[in-house]
mmCIF file of C-alpha atoms in Angstrom:
data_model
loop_
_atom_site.group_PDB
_atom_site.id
_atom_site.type_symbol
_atom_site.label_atom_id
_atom_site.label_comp_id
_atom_site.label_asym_id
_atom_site.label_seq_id
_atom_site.Cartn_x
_atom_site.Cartn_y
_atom_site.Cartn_z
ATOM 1 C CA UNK G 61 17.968 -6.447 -13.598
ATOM 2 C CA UNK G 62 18.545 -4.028 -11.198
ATOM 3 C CA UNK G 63 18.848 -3.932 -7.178
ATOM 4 C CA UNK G 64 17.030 -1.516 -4.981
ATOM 5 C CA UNK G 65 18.797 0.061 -2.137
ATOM 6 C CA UNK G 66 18.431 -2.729 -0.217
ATOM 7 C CA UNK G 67 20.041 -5.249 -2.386
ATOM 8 C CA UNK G 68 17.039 -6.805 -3.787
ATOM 9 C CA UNK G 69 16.335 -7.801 -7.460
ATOM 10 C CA UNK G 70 14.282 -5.010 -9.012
ATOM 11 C CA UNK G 71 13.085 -6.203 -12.702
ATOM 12 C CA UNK G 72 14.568 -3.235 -14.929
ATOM 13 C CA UNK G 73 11.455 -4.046 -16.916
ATOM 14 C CA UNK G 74 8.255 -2.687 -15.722
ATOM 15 C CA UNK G 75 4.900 -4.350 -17.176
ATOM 16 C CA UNK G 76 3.655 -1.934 -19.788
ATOM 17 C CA UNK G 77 0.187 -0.514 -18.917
ATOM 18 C CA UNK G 78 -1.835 2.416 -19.901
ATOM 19 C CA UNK G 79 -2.123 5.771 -17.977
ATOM 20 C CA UNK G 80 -4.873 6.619 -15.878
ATOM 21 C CA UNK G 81 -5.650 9.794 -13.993
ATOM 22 C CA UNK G 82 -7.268 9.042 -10.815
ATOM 23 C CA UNK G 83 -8.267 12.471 -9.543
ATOM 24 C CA UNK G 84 -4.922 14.067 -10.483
ATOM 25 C CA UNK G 85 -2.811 10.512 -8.818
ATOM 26 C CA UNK G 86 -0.978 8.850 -11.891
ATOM 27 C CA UNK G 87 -1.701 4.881 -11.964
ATOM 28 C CA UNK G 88 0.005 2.735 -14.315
ATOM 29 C CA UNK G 89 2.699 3.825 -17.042
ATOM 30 C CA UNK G 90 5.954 4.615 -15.647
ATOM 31 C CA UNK G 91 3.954 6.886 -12.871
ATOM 32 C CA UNK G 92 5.471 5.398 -9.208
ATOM 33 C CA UNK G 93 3.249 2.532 -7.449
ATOM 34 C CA UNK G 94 0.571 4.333 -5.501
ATOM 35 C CA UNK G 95 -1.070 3.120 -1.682
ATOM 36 C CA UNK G 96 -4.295 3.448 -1.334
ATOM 37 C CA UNK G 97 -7.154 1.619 1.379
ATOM 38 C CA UNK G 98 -10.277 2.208 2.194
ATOM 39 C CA UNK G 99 -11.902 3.687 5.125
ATOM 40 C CA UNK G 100 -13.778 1.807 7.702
ATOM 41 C CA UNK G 101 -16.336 3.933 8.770
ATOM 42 C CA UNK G 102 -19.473 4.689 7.773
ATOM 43 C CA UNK G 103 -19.615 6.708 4.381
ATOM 44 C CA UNK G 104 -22.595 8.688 5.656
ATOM 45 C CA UNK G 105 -21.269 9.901 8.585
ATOM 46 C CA UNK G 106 -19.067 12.573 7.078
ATOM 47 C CA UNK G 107 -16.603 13.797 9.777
ATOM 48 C CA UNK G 108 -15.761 10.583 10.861
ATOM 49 C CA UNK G 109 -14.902 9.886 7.032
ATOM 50 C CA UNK G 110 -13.004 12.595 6.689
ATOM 51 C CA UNK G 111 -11.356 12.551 10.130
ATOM 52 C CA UNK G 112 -9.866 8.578 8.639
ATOM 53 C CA UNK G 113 -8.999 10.106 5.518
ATOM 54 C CA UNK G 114 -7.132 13.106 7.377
ATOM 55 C CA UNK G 115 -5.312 10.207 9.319
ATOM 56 C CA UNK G 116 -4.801 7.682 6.414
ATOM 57 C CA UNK G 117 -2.972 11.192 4.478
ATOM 58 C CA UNK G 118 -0.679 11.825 6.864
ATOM 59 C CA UNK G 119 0.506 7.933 6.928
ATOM 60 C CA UNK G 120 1.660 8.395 3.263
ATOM 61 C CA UNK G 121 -2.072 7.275 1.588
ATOM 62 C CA UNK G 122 -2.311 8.662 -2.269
ATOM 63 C CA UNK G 123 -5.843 7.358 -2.899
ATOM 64 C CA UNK G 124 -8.891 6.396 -0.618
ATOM 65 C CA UNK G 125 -11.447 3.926 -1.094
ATOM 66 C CA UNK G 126 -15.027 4.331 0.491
ATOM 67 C CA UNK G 127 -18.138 2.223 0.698
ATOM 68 C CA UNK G 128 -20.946 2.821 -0.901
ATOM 69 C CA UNK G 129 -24.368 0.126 0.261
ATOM 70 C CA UNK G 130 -27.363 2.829 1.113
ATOM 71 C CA UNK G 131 -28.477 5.386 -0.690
ATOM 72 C CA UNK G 132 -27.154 7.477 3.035
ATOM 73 C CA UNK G 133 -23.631 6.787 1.502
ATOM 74 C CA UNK G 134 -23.946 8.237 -1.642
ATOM 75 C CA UNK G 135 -25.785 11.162 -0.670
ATOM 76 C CA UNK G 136 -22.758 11.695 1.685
ATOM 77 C CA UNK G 137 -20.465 11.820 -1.473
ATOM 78 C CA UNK G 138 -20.373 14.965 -2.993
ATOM 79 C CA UNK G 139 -19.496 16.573 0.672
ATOM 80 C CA UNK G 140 -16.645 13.774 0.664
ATOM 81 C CA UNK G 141 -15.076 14.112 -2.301
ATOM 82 C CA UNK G 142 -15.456 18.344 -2.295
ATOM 83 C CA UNK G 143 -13.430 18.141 1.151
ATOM 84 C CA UNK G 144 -11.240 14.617 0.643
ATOM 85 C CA UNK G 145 -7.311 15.577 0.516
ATOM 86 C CA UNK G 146 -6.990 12.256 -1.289
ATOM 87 C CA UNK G 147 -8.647 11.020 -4.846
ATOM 88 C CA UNK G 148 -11.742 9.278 -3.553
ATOM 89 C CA UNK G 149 -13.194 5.796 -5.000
ATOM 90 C CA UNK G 150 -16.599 4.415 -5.068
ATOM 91 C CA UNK G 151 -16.855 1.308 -3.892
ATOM 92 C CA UNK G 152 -19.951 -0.243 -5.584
ATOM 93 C CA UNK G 153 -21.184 -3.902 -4.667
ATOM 94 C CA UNK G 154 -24.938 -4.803 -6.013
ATOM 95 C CA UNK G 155 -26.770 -1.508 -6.972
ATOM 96 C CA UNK G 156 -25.844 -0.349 -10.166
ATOM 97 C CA UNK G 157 -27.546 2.739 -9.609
ATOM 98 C CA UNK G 158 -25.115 3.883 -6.932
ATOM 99 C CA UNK G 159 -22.215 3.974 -9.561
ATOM 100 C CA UNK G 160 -23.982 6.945 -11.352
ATOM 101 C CA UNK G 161 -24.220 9.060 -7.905
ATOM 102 C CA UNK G 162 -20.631 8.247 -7.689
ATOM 103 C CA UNK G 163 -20.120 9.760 -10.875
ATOM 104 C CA UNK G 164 -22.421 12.777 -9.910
ATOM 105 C CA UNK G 165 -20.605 13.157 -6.874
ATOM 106 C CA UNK G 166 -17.411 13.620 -8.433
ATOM 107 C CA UNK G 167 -15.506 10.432 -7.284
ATOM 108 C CA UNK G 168 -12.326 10.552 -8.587
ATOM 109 C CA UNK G 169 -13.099 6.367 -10.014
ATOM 110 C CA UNK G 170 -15.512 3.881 -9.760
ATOM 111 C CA UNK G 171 -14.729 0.471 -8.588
ATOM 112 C CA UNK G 172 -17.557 -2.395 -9.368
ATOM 113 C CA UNK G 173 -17.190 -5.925 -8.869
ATOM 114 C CA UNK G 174 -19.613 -7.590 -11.644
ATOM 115 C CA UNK G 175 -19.596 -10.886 -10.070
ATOM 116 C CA UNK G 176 -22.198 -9.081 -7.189
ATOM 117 C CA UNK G 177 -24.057 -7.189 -9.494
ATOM 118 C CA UNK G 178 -27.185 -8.688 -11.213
ATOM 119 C CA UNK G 179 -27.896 -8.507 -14.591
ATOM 120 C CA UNK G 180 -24.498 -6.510 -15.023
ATOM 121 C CA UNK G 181 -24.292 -7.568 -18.235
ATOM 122 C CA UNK G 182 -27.000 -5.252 -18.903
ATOM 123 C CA UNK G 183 -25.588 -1.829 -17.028
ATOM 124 C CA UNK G 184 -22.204 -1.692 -18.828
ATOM 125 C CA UNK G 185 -23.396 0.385 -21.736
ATOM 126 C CA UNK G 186 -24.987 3.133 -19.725
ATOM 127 C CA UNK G 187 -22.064 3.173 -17.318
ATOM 128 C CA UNK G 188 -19.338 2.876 -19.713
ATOM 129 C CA UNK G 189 -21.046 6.042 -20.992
ATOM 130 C CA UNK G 190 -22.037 8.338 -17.818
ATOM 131 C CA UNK G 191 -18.057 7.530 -17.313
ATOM 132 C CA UNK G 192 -16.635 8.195 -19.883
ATOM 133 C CA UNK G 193 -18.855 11.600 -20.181
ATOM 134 C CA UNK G 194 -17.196 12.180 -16.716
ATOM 135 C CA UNK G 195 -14.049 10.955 -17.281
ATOM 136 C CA UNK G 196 -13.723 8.951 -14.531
ATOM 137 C CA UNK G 197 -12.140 5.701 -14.394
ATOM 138 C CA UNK G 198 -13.539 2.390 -13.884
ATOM 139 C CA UNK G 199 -11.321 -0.831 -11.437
ATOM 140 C CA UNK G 200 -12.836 -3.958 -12.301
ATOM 141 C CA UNK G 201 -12.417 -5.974 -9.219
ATOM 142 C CA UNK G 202 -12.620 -9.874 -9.332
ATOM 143 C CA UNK G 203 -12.776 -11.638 -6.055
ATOM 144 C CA UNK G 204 -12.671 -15.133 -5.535
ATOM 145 C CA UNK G 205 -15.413 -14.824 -3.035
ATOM 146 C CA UNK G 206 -17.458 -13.517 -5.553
ATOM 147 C CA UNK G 207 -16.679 -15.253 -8.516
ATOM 148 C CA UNK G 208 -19.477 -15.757 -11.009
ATOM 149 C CA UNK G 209 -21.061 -19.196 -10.756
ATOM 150 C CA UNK G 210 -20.627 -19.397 -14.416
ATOM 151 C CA UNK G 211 -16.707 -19.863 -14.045
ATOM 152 C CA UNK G 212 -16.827 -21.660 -11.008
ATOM 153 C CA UNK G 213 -18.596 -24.055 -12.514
ATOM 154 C CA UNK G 214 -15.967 -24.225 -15.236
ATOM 155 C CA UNK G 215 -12.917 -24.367 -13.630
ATOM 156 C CA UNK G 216 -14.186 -25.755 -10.359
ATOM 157 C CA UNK G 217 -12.846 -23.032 -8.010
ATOM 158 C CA UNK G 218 -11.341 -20.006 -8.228
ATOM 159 C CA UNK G 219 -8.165 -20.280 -9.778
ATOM 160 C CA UNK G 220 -5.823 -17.962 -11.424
ATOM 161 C CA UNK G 221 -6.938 -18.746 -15.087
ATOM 162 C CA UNK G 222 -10.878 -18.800 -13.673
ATOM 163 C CA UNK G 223 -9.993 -15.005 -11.786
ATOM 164 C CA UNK G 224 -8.337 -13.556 -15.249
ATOM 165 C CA UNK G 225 -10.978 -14.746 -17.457
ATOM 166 C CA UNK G 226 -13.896 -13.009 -15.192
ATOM 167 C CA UNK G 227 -11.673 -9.755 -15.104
ATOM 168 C CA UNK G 228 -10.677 -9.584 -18.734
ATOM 169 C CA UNK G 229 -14.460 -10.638 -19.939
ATOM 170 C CA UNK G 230 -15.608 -8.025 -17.629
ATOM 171 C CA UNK G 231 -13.386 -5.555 -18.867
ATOM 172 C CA UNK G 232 -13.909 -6.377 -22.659
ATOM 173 C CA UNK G 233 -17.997 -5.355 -22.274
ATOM 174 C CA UNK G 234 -16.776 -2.000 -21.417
ATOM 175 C CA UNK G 235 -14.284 -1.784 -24.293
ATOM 176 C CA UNK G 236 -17.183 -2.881 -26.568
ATOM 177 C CA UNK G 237 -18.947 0.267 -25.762
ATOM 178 C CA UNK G 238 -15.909 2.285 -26.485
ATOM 179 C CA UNK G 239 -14.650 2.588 -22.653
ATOM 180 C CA UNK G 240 -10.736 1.734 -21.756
ATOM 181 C CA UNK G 241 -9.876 3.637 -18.767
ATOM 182 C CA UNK G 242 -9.895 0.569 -17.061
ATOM 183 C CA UNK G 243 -8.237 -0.696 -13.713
ATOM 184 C CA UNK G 244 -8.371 -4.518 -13.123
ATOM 185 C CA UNK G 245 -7.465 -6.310 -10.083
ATOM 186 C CA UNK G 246 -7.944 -10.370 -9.267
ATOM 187 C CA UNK G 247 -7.930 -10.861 -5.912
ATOM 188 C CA UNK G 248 -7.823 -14.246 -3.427
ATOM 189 C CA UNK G 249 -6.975 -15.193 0.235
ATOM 190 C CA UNK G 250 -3.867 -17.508 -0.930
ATOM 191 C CA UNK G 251 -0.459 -15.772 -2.175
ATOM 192 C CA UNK G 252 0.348 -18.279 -4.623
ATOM 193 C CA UNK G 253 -3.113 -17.516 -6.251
ATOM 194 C CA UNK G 254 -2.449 -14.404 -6.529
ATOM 195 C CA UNK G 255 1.016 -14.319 -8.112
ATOM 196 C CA UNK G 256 -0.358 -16.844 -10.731
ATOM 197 C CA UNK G 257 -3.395 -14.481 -11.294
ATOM 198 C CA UNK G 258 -0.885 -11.491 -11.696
ATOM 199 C CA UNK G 259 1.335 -13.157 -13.747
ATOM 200 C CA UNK G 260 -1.593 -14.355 -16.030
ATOM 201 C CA UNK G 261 -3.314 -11.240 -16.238
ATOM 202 C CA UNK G 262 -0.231 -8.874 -17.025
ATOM 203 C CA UNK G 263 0.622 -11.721 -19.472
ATOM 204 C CA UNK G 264 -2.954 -11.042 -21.545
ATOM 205 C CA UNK G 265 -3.605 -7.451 -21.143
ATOM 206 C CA UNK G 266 -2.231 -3.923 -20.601
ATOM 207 C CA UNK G 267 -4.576 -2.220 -18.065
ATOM 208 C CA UNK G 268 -3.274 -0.702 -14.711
ATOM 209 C CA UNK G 269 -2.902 -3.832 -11.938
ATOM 210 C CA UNK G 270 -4.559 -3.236 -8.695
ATOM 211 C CA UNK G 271 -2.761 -5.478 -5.953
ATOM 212 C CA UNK G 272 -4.299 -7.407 -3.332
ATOM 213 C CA UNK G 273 -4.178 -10.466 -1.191
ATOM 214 C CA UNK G 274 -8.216 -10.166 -0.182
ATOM 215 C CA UNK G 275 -8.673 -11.237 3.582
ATOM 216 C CA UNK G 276 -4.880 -11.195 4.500
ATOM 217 C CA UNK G 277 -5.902 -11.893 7.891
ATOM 218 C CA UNK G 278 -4.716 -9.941 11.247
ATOM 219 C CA UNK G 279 -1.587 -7.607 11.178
ATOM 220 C CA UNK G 280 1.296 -9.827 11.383
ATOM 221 C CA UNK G 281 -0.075 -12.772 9.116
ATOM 222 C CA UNK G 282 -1.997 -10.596 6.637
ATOM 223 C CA UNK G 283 1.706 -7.867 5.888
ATOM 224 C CA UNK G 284 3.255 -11.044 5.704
ATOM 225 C CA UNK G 285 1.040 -12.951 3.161
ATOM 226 C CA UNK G 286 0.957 -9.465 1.527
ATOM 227 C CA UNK G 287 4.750 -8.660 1.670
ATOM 228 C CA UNK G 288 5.682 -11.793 0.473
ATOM 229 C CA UNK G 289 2.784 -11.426 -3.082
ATOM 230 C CA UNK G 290 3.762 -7.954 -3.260
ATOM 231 C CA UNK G 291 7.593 -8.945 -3.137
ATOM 232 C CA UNK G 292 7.610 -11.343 -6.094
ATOM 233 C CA UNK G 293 5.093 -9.605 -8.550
ATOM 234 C CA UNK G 294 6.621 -6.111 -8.445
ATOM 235 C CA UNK G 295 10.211 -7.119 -8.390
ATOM 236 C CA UNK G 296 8.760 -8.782 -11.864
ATOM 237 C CA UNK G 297 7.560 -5.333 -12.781
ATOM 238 C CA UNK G 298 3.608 -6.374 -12.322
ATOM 239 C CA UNK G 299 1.840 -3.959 -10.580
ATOM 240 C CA UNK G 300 0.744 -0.312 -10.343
ATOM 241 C CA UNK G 301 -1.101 0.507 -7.536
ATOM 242 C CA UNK G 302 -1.661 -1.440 -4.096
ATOM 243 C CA UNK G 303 -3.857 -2.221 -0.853
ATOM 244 C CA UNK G 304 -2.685 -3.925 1.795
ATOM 245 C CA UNK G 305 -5.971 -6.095 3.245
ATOM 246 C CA UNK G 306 -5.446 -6.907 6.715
ATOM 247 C CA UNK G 307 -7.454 -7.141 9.905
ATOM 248 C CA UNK G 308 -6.042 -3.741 11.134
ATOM 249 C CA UNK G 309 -7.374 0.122 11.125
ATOM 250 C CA UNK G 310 -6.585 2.289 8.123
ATOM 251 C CA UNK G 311 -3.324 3.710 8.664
ATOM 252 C CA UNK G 312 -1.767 0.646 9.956
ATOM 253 C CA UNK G 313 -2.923 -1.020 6.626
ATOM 254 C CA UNK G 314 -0.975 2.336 4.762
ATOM 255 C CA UNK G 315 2.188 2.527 6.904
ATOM 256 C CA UNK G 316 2.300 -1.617 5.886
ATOM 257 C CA UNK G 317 1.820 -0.575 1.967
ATOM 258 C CA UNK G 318 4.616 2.440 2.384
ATOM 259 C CA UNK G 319 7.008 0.192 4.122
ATOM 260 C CA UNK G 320 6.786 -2.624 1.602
ATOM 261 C CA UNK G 321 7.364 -0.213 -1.016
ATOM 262 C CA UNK G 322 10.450 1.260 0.101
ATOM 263 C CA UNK G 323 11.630 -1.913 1.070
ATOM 264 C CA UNK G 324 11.912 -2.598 -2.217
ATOM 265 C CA UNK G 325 13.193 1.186 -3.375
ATOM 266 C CA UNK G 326 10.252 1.771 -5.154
ATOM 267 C CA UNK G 327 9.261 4.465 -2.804
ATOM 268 C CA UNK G 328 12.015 7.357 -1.341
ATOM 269 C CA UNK G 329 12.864 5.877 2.191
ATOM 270 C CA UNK G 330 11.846 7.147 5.292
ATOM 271 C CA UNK G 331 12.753 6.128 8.695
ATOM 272 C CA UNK G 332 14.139 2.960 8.674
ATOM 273 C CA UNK G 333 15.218 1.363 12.345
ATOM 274 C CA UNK G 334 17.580 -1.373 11.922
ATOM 275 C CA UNK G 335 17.733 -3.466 15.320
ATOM 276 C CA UNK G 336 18.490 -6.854 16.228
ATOM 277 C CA UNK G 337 16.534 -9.443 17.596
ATOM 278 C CA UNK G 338 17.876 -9.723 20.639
ATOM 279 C CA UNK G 339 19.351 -13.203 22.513
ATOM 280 C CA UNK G 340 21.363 -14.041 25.487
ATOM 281 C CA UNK G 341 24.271 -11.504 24.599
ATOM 282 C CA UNK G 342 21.798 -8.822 25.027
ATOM 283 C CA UNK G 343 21.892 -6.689 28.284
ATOM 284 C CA UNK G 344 19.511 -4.020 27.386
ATOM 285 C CA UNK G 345 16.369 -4.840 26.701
ATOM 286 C CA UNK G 346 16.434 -4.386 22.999
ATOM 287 C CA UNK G 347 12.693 -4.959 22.095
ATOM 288 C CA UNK G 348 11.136 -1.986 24.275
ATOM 289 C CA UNK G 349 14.385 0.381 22.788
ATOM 290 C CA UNK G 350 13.414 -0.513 19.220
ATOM 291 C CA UNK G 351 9.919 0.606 19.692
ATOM 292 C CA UNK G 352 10.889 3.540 21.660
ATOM 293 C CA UNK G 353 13.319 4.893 19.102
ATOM 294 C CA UNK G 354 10.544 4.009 15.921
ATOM 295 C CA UNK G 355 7.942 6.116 18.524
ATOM 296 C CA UNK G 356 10.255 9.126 19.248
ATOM 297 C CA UNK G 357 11.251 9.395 15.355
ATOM 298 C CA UNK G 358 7.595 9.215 14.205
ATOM 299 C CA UNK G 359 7.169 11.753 11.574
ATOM 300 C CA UNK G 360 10.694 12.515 11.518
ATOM 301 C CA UNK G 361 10.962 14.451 8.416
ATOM 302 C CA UNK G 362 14.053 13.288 6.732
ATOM 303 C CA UNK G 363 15.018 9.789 5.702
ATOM 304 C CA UNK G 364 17.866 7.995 8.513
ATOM 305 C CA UNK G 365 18.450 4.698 9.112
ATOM 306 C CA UNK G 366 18.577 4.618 12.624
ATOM 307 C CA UNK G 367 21.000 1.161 14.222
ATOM 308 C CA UNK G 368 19.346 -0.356 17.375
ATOM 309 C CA UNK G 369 22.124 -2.738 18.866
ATOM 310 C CA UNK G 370 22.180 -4.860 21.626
ATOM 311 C CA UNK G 371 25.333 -6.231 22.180
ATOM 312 C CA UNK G 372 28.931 -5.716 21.097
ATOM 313 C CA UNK G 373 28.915 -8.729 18.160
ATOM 314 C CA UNK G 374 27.195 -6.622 15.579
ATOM 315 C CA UNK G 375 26.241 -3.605 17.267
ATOM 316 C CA UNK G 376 29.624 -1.919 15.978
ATOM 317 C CA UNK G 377 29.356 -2.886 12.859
ATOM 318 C CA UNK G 378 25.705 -2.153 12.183
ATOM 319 C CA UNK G 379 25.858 1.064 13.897
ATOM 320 C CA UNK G 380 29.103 2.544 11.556
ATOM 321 C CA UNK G 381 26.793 1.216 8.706
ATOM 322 C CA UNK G 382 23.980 3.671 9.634
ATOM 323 C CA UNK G 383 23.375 7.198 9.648
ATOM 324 C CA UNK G 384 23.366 6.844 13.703
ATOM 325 C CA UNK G 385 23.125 5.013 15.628
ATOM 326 C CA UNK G 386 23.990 2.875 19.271
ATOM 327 C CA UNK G 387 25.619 -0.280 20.636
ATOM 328 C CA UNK G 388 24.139 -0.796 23.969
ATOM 329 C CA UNK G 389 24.981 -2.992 27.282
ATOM 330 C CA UNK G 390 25.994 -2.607 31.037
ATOM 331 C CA UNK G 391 23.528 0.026 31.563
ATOM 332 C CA UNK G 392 24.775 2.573 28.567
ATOM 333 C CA UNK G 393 24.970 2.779 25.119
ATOM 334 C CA UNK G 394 27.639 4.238 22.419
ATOM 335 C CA UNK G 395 26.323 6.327 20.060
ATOM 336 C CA UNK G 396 27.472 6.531 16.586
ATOM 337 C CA UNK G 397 26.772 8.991 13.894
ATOM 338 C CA UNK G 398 28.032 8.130 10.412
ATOM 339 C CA UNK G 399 29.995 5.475 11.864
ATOM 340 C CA UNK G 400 31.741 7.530 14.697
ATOM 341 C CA UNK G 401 31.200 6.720 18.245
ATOM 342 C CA UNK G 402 30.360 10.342 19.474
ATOM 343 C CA UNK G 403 29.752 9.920 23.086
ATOM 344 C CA UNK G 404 28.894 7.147 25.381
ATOM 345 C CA UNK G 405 25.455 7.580 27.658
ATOM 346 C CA UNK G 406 23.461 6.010 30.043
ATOM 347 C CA UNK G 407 20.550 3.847 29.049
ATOM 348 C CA UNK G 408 17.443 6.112 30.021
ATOM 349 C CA UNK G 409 19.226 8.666 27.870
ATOM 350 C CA UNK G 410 19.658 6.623 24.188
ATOM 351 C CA UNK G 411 16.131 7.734 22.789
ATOM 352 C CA UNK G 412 16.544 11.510 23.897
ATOM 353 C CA UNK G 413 20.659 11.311 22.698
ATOM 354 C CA UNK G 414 19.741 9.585 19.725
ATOM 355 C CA UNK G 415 16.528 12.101 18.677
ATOM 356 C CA UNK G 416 19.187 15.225 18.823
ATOM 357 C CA UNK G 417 21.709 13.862 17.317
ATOM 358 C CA UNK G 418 19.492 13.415 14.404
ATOM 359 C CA UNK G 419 18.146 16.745 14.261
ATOM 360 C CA UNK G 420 21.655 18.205 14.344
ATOM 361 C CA UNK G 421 22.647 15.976 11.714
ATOM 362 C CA UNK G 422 20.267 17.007 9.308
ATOM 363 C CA UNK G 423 20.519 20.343 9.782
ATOM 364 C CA UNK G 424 23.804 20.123 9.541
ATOM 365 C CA UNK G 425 23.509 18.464 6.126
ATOM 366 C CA UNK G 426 23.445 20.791 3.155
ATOM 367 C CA UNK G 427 21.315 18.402 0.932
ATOM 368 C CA UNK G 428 19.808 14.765 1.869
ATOM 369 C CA UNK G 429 23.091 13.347 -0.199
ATOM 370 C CA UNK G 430 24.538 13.573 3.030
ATOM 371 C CA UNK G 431 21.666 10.943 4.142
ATOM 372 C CA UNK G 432 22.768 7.297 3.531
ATOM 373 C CA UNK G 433 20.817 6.442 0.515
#
């Protein structure tokens, strides 16, 4: 074992999985863990695609996922995908036949989810070979709200073992017909599922591991429920690529998936605002400060960690530990900068003090070693 910069276990172990190439994005292997989502609009109406995608990019996205349910959608592909800054995926629920205009279009994968597909049994062999021709990859997606009634009626609901056996029997018709550039992912509402699921699948096979809690819920319970699977299963080295599913738009789904990642140092950290929660030592009013500072240092372009302090207990202390950072109370703050107090200022003028500070340290700093790692 190892520990990421933030102290936490990291499994020196990754899960071994096969490469793929998903329109020039690395998943699985030693390649890093890629964020993807999928857009919200409709596929057919191609600026307002592209405007999301434009927007999900610039929030740190590597791969997008669209809809595909009317033939209006997958006529709209080919425009997508020529224009798309990011690998675009088919998403492809009931009609087969929109899986082969994906691969026309030049969709960078394919995901299908067999369970809502009838008589998919019977489509693998000419898919597995239009994709394979194309060399475009194939996610096998198993969700437990679409479980086939086959295993539901075995196992009774969907559990973990009755999610990997649907993926991996899936997965296996396309290997039969001489396909492997498989992605699998088994997907349900509960965390614990999901770990088990994980745990079981990277136990029995070796393709890339999509991540997913499906229907996290709204922002704050769904990042949780999804920080919390994510957590465990890639600090056990299970995983390769992931989505963050919750009740929010787009970006706020990727900046979620990004932040969980370098949480756990397995993405190069950004801007990282370290504040406290405030109580009745605080004389500033710390919660509208933290959001001020995370606001003014949007798209800041090197990584800080920025200390947001209320009072005098920690504030010191948390500030020296930071790149910069301040101690507020009685109507001014002290800012620090690599755990110097600099100068002391008054309240209105922490965010402004604070942003120029930063930009002179950086370009004061001859590489980022002089960043705190």
């Amino acid at each position: 074992m190892n520990t990421s910069g933030f102290g936490l276990p990291i499994s020196r172990t990754r899960h071994h999985t096969r490469q793929l190439d998903i329109g020039g994005v690395l998943v699985g292997g030693d390649a890093p863990i890629s964020v993807q989502t999928m857009t919200t609009t409709r596929t057919a109406d191609i600026d307002a695609t592209l405007q999301q995608i434009a927007a999900i990019t610039a929030a740190g996205c590597d791969i997008v996922r669209v809809a595909v349910p009317t033939p209006d959608d997958a006529a709209a592909l080919p425009t997508i995908t020529s224009r798309s800054p990011l690998p675009v995926i088919a998403d492809i629920h009931f009609q087969p036949r929109y899986v082969f205009a994906a691969i026309d279009a030049g969709c960078a994968a394919v995901r299908v989810n067999p369970g809502n597909i009838k008589q998919f049994d019977d489509q693998v062999a000419a898919i597995a070979k239009a994709a394979g021709a194309a060399g475009v990859p194939i996610r096998v997606g198993v969700n437990a709200g679409s479980l086939d009634r086959r295993l539901l009626d075995k196992y009774g609901a969907a559990t973990p073992e009755a999610l990997v056996e649907s993926a991996l029997s899936e997965a296996a018709l396309f290997e039969e017909h001489g396909f492997a550039d498989l992605k699998v992912a088994v997907k349900h509402h509960d965390p614990g599922t999901v770990i088990a699921a994980n745990r079981l699948l990277a136990q029995q096979c070796d393709y890339p591991i999509h991540l997913g809690v499906t229907e996290a819920g709204p922002l704050l319970q769904g990042t949780i429920k999804s920080a919390v699977t994510f957590g465990i299963l890639l600090s056990e080295g299970i995983g390769d690529t992931i989505r963050v599913s919750i009740s929010a738009p787009p970006v706020d789904q990727v900046k979620a998936g990004c932040q969980i990642l370098q949480s756990l140092g397995l993405r190069p950290r950004k801007l990282e605002v370290v504040s406290c929660p405030g109580c009745g030592r605080v004389q500033v009013d710390i919660h509208r400060l933290a959001d001020q500072v995370e606001a003014a240092f949007e798209g800041f372009p090197h990584p800080l960690r920025v200390a947001v302090m209320g009072c005098v207990v920690n504030g010191p202390g948390e500030a020296r530990e930071a790149d910069l950072g301040v101690s507020s109370g009685n109507g001014k703050g002290q800012i620090f900068v690599k755990g110097q107090v600099i100068r002391t200022v008054p309240e209105h003028l922490i965010v402004e003090t604070l942003l120029e500070e930063a930009i002179t340290l950086t370009e004061r700093a001859v590489d980022e070693s002089d960043i705190t790692p």
